[in-house]
Amino acid sequence: MERLSASCGGCDARWTGVDAAHCVVGCHRTYADVDSYEAHLRGGVCLDPKDARLISISDGECEKWLGPAVEFQAWVTSINTSKDRSER
Ligand SMILES: [Zn+2]
Ligand SMILES: [Zn+2]
């Protein structure tokens, strides 16, 4: 059976996996799934995946970024909370 692979018309990236999401209109990074992809977007702007707390994984052919959006939201909330505290 052939492995499913996909490529982007805008860059050299190739990736495998039906769940993978490539950021075609933005940073041209590949995300392991839609949740991870959405985690790197804030207001339609691409964040650096590291800033979005995504981790880099590799399946041997391409780099993918992985990170649950739920954790990211919790992280943003915790930052906002600690910021409020330190300002007072
Ligand atoms: Zn992007
Ligand atoms: Zn691309």
Coordinates of C-alpha atoms and ligand atoms in Angstrom, one line a residue:
M1 CA 0.0 0.0 0.0
E2 CA 1.3 3.4 -0.9
R3 CA 1.7 5.9 1.8
L4 CA -0.5 8.9 1.6
S5 CA 1.6 12.0 0.9
A6 CA 0.8 15.5 0.1
S7 CA 2.7 18.5 -0.9
C8 CA 2.2 22.3 -1.0
G9 CA 2.1 24.4 -4.1
G10 CA 3.7 27.3 -2.4
C11 CA 6.8 25.7 -0.8
D12 CA 8.8 22.5 -1.0
A13 CA 7.1 20.9 2.0
R14 CA 5.9 17.3 1.7
W15 CA 4.1 15.5 4.5
T16 CA 2.3 12.3 5.2
G17 CA -0.8 11.6 7.3
V18 CA -4.4 12.3 6.7
D19 CA -4.7 14.4 9.8
A20 CA -1.8 16.7 9.0
A21 CA -2.5 20.3 8.3
H22 CA -0.1 22.5 6.4
C23 CA -0.3 26.2 6.8
V24 CA -0.7 27.0 3.2
V25 CA -1.6 30.7 3.6
G26 CA 0.8 31.6 6.4
C27 CA 4.0 30.2 7.8
H28 CA 4.2 27.0 5.6
R29 CA 4.8 24.8 8.6
T30 CA 3.1 21.4 8.9
Y31 CA 1.0 20.5 11.9
A32 CA 0.1 17.1 13.1
D33 CA -3.6 17.8 13.2
V34 CA -6.2 20.5 13.0
D35 CA -6.0 21.3 16.7
S36 CA -2.3 21.9 16.5
Y37 CA -2.7 24.0 13.4
E38 CA -5.3 26.2 15.2
A39 CA -3.1 26.5 18.2
H40 CA -0.5 28.4 16.2
L41 CA -3.1 30.9 14.9
R42 CA -4.1 33.9 17.0
G43 CA -6.5 36.3 15.3
G44 CA -5.6 34.8 12.0
V45 CA -1.9 35.5 12.5
C46 CA 0.7 32.8 12.6
L47 CA 2.6 32.4 15.8
D48 CA 5.9 30.8 16.1
P49 CA 5.0 27.2 17.0
K50 CA 7.4 27.4 19.9
D51 CA 5.5 30.5 21.2
A52 CA 2.3 28.5 20.9
R53 CA 3.9 25.7 23.0
L54 CA 3.8 23.3 20.1
I55 CA 6.5 20.7 20.0
S56 CA 8.4 19.6 17.0
I57 CA 8.1 16.0 15.9
S58 CA 9.4 14.2 12.9
D59 CA 8.2 11.1 11.1
G60 CA 11.5 10.8 9.3
E61 CA 10.4 12.6 6.2
C62 CA 9.1 15.9 7.4
E63 CA 8.9 18.0 10.5
K64 CA 5.5 18.4 12.1
W65 CA 4.3 20.5 15.0
L66 CA 2.2 19.0 17.7
G67 CA 0.4 20.5 20.6
P68 CA -3.2 20.3 21.9
A69 CA -5.1 23.6 21.7
V70 CA -6.6 23.0 25.1
E71 CA -3.2 23.2 26.7
F72 CA -2.4 26.3 24.8
Q73 CA -5.6 28.0 26.0
A74 CA -4.7 27.0 29.6
W75 CA -1.3 28.5 29.1
V76 CA -2.6 31.8 27.8
T77 CA -5.1 32.0 30.7
S78 CA -2.3 31.3 33.2
I79 CA -0.1 34.1 31.7
N80 CA -2.9 36.6 31.9
T81 CA -3.7 35.6 35.4
S82 CA -0.1 36.0 36.7
K83 CA 0.3 39.2 34.8
D84 CA -2.7 40.7 36.6
R85 CA -1.2 39.7 39.9
S86 CA 2.2 41.2 39.3
E87 CA 0.9 44.5 38.3
R88 CA -0.9 45.0 41.5
Ligands
ZN1 ZN 0.9 29.4 10.0
ZN2 ZN 3.7 25.3 2.1

